PDB file of C-alpha atoms and ligand atoms in Angstrom:
ATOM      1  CA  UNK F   1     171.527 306.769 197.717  1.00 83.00           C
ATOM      2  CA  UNK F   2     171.495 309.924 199.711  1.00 90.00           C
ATOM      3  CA  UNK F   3     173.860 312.410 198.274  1.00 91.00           C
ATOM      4  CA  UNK F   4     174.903 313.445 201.556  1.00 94.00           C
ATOM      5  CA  UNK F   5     175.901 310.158 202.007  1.00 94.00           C
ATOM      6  CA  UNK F   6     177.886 309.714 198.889  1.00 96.00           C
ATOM      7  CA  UNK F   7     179.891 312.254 200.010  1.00 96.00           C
ATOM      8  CA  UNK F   8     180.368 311.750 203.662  1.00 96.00           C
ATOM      9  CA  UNK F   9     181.478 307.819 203.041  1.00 96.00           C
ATOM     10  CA  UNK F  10     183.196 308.845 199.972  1.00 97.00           C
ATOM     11  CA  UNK F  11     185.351 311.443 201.584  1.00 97.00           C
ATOM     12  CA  UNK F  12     185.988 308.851 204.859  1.00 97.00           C
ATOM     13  CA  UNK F  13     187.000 306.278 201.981  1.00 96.00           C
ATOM     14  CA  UNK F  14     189.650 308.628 200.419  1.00 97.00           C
ATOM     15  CA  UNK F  15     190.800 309.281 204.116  1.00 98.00           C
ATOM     16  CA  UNK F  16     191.238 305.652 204.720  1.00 97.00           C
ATOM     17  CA  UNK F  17     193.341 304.966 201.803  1.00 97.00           C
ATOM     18  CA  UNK F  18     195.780 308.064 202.174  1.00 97.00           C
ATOM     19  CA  UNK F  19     196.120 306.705 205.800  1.00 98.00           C
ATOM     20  CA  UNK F  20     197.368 303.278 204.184  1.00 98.00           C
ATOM     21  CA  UNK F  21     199.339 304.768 201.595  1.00 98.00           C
ATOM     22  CA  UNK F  22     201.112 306.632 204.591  1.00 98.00           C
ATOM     23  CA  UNK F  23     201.627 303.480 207.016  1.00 98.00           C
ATOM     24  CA  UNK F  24     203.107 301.077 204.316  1.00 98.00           C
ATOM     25  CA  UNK F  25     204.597 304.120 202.394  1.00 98.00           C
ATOM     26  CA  UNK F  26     203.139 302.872 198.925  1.00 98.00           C
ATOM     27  CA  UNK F  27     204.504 304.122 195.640  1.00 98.00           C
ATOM     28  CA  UNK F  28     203.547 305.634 192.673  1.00 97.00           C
ATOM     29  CA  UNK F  29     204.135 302.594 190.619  1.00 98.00           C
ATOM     30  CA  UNK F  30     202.304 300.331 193.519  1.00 97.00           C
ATOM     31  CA  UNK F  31     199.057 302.585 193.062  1.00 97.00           C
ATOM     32  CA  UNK F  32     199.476 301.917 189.133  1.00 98.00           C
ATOM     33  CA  UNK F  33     199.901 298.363 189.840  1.00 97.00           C
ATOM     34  CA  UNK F  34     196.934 298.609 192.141  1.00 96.00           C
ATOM     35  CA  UNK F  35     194.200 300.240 189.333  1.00 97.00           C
ATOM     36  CA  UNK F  36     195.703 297.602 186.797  1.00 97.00           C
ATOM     37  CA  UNK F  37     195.203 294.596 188.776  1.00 97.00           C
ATOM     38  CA  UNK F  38     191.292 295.865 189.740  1.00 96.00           C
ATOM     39  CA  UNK F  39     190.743 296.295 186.088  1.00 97.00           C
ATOM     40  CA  UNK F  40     192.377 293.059 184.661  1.00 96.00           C
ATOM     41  CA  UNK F  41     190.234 291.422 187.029  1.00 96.00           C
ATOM     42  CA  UNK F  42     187.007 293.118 186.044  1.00 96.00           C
ATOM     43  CA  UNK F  43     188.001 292.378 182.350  1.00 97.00           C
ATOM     44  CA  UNK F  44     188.243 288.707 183.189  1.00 95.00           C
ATOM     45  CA  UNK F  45     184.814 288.759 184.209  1.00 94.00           C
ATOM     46  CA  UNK F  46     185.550 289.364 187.623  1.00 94.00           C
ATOM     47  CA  UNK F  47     184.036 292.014 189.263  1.00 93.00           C
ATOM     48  CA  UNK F  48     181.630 290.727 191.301  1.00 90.00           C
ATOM     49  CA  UNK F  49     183.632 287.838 192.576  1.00 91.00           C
ATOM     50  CA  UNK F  50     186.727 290.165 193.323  1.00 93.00           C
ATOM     51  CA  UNK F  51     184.593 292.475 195.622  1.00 92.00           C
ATOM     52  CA  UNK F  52     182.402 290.353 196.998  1.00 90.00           C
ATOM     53  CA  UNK F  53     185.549 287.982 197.861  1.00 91.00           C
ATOM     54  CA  UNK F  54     186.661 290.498 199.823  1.00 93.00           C
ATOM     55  CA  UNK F  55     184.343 293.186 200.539  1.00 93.00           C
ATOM     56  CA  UNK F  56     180.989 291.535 200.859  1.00 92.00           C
ATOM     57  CA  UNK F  57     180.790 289.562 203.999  1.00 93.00           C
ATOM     58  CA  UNK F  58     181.999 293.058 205.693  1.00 93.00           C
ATOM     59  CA  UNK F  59     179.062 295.160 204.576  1.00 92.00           C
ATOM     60  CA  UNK F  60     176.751 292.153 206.326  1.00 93.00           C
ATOM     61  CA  UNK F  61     178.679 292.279 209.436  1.00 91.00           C
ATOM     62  CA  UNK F  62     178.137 295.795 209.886  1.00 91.00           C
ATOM     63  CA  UNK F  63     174.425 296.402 208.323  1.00 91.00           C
ATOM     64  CA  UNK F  64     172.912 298.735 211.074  1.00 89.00           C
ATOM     65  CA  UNK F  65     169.773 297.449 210.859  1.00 90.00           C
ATOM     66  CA  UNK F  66     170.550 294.042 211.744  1.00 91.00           C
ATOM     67  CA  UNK F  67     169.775 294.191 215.247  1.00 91.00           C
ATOM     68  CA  UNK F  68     169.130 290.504 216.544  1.00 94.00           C
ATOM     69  CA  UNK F  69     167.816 287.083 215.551  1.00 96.00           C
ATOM     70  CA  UNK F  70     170.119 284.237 213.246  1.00 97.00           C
ATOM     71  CA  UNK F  71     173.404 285.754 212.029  1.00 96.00           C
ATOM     72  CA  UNK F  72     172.910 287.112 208.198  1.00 96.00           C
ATOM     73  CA  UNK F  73     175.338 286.124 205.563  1.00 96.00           C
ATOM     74  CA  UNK F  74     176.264 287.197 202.281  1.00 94.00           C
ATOM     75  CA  UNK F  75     173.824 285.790 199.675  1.00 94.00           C
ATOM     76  CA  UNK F  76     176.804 284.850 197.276  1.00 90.00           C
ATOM     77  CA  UNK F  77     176.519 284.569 193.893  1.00 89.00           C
ATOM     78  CA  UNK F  78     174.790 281.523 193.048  1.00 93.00           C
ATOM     79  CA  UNK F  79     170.993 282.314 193.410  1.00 96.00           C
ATOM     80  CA  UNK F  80     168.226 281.961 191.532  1.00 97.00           C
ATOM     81  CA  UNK F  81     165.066 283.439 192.142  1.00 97.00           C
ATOM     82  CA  UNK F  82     161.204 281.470 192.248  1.00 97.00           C
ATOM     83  CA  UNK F  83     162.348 278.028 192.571  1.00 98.00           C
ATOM     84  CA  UNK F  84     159.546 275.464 193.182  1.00 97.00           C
ATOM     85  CA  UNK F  85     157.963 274.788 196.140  1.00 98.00           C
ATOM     86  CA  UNK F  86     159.314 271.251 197.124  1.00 98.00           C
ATOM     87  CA  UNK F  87     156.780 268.215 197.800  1.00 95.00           C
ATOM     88  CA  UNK F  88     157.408 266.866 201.394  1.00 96.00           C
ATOM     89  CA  UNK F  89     160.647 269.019 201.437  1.00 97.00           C
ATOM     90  CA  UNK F  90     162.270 266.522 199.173  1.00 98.00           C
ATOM     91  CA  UNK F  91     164.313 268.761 197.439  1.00 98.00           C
ATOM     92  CA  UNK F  92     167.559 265.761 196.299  1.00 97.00           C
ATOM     93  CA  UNK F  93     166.497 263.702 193.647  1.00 96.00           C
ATOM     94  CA  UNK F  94     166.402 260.076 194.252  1.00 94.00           C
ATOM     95  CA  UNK F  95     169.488 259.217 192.661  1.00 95.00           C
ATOM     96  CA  UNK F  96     171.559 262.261 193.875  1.00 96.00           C
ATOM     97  CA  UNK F  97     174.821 261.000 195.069  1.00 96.00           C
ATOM     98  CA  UNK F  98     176.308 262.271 198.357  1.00 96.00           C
ATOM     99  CA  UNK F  99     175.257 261.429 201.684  1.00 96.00           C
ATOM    100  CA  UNK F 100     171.668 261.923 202.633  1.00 96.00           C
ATOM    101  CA  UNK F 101     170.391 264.408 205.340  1.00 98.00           C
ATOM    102  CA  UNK F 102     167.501 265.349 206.909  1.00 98.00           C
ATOM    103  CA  UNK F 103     167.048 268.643 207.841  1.00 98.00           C
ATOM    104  CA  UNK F 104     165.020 270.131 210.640  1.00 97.00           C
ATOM    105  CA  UNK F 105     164.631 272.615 212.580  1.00 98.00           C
ATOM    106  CA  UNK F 106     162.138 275.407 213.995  1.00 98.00           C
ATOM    107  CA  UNK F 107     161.114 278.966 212.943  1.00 98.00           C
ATOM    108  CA  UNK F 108     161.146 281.353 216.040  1.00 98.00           C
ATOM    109  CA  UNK F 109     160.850 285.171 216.627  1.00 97.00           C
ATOM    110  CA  UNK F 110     163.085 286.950 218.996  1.00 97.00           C
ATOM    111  CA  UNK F 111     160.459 286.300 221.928  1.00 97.00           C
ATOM    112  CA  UNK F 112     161.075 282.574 221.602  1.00 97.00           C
ATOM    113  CA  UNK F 113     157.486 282.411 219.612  1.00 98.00           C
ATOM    114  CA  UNK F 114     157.139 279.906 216.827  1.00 98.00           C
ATOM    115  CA  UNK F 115     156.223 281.315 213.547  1.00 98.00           C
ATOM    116  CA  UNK F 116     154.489 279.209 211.098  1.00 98.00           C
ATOM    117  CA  UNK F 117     153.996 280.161 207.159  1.00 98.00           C
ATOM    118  CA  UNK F 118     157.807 281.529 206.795  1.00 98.00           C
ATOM    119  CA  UNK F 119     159.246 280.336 203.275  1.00 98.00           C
ATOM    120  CA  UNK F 120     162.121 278.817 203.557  1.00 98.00           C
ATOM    121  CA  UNK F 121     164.320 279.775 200.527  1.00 98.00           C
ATOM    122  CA  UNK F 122     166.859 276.592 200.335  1.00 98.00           C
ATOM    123  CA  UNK F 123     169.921 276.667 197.790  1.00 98.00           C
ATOM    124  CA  UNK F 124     173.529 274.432 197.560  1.00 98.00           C
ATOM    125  CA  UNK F 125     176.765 272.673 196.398  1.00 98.00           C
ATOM    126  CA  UNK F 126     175.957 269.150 195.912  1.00 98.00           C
ATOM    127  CA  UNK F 127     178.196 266.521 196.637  1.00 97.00           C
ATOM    128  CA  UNK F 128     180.976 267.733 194.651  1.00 97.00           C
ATOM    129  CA  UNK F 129     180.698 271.331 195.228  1.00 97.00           C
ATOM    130  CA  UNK F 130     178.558 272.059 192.114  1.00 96.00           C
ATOM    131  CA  UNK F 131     175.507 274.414 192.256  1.00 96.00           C
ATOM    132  CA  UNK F 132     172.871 273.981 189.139  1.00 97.00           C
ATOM    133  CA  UNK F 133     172.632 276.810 186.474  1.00 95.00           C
ATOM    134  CA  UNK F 134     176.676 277.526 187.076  1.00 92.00           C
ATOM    135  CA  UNK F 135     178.151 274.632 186.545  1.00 91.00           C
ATOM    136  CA  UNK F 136     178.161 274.284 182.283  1.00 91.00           C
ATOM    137  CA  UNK F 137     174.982 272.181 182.391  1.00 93.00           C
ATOM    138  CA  UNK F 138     176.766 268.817 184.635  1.00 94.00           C
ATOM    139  CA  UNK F 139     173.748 269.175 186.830  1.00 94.00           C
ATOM    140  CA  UNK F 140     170.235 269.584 186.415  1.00 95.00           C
ATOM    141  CA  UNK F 141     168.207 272.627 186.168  1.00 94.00           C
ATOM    142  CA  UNK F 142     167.452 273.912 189.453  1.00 97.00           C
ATOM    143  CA  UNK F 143     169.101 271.037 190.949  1.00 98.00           C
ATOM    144  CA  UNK F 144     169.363 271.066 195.410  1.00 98.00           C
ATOM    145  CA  UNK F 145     167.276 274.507 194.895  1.00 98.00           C
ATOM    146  CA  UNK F 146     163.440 274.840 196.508  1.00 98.00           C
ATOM    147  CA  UNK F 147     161.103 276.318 198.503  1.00 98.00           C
ATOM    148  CA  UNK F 148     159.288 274.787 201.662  1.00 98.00           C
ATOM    149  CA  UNK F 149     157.071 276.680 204.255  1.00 98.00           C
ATOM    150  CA  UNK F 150     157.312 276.217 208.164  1.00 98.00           C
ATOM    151  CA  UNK F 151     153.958 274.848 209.795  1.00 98.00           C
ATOM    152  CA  UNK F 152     151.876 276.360 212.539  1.00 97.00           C
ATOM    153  CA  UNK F 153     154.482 275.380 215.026  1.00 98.00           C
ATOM    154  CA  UNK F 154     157.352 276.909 213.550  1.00 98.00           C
ATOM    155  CA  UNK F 155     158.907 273.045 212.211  1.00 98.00           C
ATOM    156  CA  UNK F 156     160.499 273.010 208.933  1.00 98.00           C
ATOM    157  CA  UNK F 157     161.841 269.649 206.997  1.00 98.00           C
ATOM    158  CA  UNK F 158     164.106 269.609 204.325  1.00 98.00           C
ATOM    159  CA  UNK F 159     165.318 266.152 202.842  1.00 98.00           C
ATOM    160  CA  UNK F 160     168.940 266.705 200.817  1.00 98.00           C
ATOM    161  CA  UNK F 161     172.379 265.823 200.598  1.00 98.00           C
ATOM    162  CA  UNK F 162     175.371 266.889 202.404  1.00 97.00           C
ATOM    163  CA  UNK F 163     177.013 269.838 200.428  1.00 98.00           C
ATOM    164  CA  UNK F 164     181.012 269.766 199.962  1.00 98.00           C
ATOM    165  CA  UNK F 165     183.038 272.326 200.753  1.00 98.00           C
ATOM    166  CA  UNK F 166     184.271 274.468 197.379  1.00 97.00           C
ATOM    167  CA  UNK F 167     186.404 276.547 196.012  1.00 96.00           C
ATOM    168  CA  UNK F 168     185.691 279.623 194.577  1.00 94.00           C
ATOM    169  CA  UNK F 169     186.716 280.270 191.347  1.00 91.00           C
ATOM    170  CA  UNK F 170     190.873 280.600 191.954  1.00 94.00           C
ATOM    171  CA  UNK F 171     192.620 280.730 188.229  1.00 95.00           C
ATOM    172  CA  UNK F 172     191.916 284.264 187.498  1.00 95.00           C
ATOM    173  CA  UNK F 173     193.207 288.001 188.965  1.00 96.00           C
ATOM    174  CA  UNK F 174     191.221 287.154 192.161  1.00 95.00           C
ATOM    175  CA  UNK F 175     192.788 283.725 192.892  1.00 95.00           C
ATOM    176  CA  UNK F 176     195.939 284.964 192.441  1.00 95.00           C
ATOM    177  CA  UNK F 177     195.539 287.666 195.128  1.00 96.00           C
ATOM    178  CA  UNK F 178     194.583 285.266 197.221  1.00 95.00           C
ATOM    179  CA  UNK F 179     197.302 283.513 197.290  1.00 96.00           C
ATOM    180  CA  UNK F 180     199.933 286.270 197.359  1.00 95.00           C
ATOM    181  CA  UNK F 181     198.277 287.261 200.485  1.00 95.00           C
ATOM    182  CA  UNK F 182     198.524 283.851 201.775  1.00 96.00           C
ATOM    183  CA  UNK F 183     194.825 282.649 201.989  1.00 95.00           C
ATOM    184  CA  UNK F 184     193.345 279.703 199.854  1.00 96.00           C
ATOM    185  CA  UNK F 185     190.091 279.825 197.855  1.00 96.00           C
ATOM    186  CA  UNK F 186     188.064 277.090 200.028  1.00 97.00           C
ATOM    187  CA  UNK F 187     185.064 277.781 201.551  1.00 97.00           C
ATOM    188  CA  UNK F 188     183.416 275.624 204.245  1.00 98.00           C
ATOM    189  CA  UNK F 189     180.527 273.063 203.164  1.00 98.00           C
ATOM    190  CA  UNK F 190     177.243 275.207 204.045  1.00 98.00           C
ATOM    191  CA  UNK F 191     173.541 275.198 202.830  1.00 98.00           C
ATOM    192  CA  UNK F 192     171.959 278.920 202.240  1.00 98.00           C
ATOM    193  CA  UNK F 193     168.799 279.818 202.950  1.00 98.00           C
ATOM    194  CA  UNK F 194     166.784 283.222 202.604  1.00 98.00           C
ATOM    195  CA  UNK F 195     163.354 283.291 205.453  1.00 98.00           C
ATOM    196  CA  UNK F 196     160.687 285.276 204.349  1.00 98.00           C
ATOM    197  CA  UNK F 197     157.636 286.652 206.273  1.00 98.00           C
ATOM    198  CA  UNK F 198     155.576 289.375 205.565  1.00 97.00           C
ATOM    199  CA  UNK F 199     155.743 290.130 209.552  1.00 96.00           C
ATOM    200  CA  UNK F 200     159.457 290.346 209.823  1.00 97.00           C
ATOM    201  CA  UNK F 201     162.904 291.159 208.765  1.00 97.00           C
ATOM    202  CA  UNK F 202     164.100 288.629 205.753  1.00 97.00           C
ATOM    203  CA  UNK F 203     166.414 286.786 206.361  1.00 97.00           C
ATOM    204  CA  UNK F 204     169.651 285.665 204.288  1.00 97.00           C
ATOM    205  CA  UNK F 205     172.028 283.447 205.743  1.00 98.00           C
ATOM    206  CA  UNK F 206     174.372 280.128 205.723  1.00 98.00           C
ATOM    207  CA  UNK F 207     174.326 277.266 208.096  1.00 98.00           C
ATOM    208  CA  UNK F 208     177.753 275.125 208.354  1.00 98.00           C
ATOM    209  CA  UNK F 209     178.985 271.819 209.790  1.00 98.00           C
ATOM    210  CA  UNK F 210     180.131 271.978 213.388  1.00 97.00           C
ATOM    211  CA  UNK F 211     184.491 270.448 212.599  1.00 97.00           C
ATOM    212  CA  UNK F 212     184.392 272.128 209.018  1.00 98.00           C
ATOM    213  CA  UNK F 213     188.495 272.463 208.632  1.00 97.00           C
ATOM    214  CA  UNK F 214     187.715 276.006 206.737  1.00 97.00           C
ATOM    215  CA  UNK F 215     185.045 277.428 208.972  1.00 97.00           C
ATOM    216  CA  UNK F 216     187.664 279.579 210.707  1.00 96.00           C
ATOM    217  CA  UNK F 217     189.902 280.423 207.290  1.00 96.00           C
ATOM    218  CA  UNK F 218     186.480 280.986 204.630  1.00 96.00           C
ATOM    219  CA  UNK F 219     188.108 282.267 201.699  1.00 95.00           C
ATOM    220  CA  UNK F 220     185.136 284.881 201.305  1.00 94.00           C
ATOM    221  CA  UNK F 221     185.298 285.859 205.380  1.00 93.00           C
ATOM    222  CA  UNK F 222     181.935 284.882 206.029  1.00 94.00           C
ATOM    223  CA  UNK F 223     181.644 281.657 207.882  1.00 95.00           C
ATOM    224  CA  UNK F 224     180.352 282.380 211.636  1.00 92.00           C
ATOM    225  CA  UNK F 225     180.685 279.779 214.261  1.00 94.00           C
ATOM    226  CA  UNK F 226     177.661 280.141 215.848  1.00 96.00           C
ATOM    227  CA  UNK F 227     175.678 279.152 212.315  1.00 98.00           C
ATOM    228  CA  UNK F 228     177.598 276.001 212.462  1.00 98.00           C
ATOM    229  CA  UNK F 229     175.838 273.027 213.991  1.00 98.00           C
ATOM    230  CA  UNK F 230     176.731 269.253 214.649  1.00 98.00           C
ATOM    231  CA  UNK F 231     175.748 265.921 212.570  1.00 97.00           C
ATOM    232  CA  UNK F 232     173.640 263.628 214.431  1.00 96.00           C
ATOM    233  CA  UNK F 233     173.850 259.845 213.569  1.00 95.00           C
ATOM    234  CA  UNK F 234     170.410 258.207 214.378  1.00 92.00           C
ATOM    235  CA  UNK F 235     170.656 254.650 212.746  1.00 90.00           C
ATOM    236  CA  UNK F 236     170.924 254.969 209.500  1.00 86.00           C
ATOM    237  CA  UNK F 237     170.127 258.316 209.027  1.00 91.00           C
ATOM    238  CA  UNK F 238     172.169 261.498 209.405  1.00 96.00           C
ATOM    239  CA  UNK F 239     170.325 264.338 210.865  1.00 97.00           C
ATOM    240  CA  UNK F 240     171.201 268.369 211.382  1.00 98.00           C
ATOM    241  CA  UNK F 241     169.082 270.319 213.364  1.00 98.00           C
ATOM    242  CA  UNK F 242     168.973 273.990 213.825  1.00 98.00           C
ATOM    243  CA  UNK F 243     166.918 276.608 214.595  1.00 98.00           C
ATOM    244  CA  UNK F 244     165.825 280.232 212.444  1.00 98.00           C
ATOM    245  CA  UNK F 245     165.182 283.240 214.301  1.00 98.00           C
ATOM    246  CA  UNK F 246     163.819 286.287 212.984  1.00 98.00           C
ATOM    247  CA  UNK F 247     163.761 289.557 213.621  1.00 97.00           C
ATOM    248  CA  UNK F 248     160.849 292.155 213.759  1.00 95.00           C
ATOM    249  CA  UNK F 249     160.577 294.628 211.122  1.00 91.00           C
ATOM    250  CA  UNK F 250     160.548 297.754 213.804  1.00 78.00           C
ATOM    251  CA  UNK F 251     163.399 296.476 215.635  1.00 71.00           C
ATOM    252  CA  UNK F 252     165.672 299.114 214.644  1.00 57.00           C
ATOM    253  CA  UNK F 253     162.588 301.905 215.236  1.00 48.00           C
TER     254      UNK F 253
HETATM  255 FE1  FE2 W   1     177.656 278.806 198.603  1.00 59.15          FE
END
C-alpha cells in the first residue's frame, strides 16, 4: 500500500475517533475497555469474524472501482478455492436434504450483451445452515461447492438446494457485542457466487430470497435488496432466476 496513503487514511482514522470520543464524551477507562474487548476477541480466535462482522461489507460498498454491473458483496469467510467443475450443474448430491432448486439465469455485460465462457464460482449453507470444510466434518468435503461455465448465450444452470438462513458464530466477544448493541447474529439465506472472465471485472457477490425476514437486519450489513429475487413454483419444481452483470475492466479508466 502506498505510503502516502497509509498516512493520509491513517491520520483521517485518528480524526474520526477523537471526533467520537468528543460527541459521546468517552472515558479513559471506556478506551481501556475498548483495546481489551478487541484483543479478547482476537485471542478467541476472532479476528477476522469481529472485523469483517462489522467492517467488511463497508469497504465493498464503497470500493471506487466498482462502477456498475450486479451489486458486489463481501466474500465471507467460508471459501474454498478450485472446487470441481460440476457435471450438468448438479452440484447437491442426490440424497441432500432440503428443498430442491433450480437455478438459472443469464450472464450479461453492461451493454445488455450476453457473455458466454464466464465461470461461475458457486458456494453455500445447506439446508441447515452448514457450509462443508467448517462445519467439524457433519458434511462432506466440498459439499454445495462447484464450478459451472455460462454457454454462448450467456445461460447458466445450477441444480441445488435451498440454503437456510444462519447465524454467525454468536458465543464469543463478537456475539456478545452484538447483542449489547441490540442486533442478532442471523444472516439471510443466500447462495455466493464469484464470475470470472478474463474480459471483465470479477465478480463476488450474494443472491437472496425475495421475503427473507433478515434481509433488511443482516447481522454482517451486507444483504442488498436488489440481489434478492423471488421463488417461482412451476409444478413440482421450485425455480429462482436471476441475472449476472459484469462490468468492463476499463470502466473506471
Ligand atoms: Fe454465507
Amino acid at each position: 500500500m502506498d505510503k502516502n496513503r497509509v498516512a493520509s487514511i491513517t491520520s483521517d482514522l485518528i480524526d474520526a475517533v477523537r471526533d467520537v470520543c468528543i460527541k459521546h464524551a468517552v472515558t479513559h477507562t471506556e478506551y481501556r475497555a475498548a483495546i481489551d474487548f478487541v484483543s479478547r476477541a482476537i485471542d478467541a480466535g476472532e479476528r477476522s469474524l469481529l472485523f469483517d462482522a462489522f467492517l467488511e461489507a463497508n469497504v465493498v460498498a464503497s470500493d471506487p472501482t466498482k462502477i456498475t454491473g450486479t451489486t458486489s458483496q463481501v466474500l465471507g469467510p467460508f471459501y474454498l478455492p478450485d472446487m470441481p467443475f460440476l457435471k450438468d450443474g448438479v452440484m447437491a448430491r442426490e440424497n441432500e436434504l432440503g428443498e430442491r432448486l433450480r437455478v438459472s439465469g443469464k450472464v450479461l455485460n453492461c451493454r445488455s450483451e450476453p457473455v458466454g465462457g464466464v465461470e461461475l464460482d458457486f458456494w453455500q449453507a445447506d439446508a441447515s445452515g452448514r457450509y462443508s470444510h467448517f462445519d467439524g466434518g457433519a458434511t462432506p468435503d466440498k459439499n454445495l461447492r462447484g464450478r459451472i461455465a455460462s454457454d454462448e448465450t450467456g445461460d447458466f444452470f445450477l441444480e441445488t438446494v435451498k440454503p437456510a438462513q444462519y447465524t454467525i458464530p454468536d458465543q464469543g466477544p463478537t456475539g456478545l457485542l452484538l447483542r449489547e448493541m441490540g442486533r442478532h447474529s442471523w444472516r439471510p439465506a443466500h447462495l455466493h457466487v464469484i464470475a470470472r472472465h478474463s474480459d471483465y471485472s470479477t465478480l463476488t457477490t450474494q443472491i437472496y430470497f425475495e421475503g427473507d425476514e433478515y434481509l433488511e437486519s443482516d447481522a454482517v450489513r451486507a444483504a442488498s435488496t436488489d440481489l434478492a429475487f423471488p421463488l417461482i413454483y412451476d409444478g413440482d419444481q421450485t425455480i429462482l432466476s436471476f441475472n449476472l452483470v459484469l462490468q468492463d475492466i476499463d470502466s473506471t479508466n
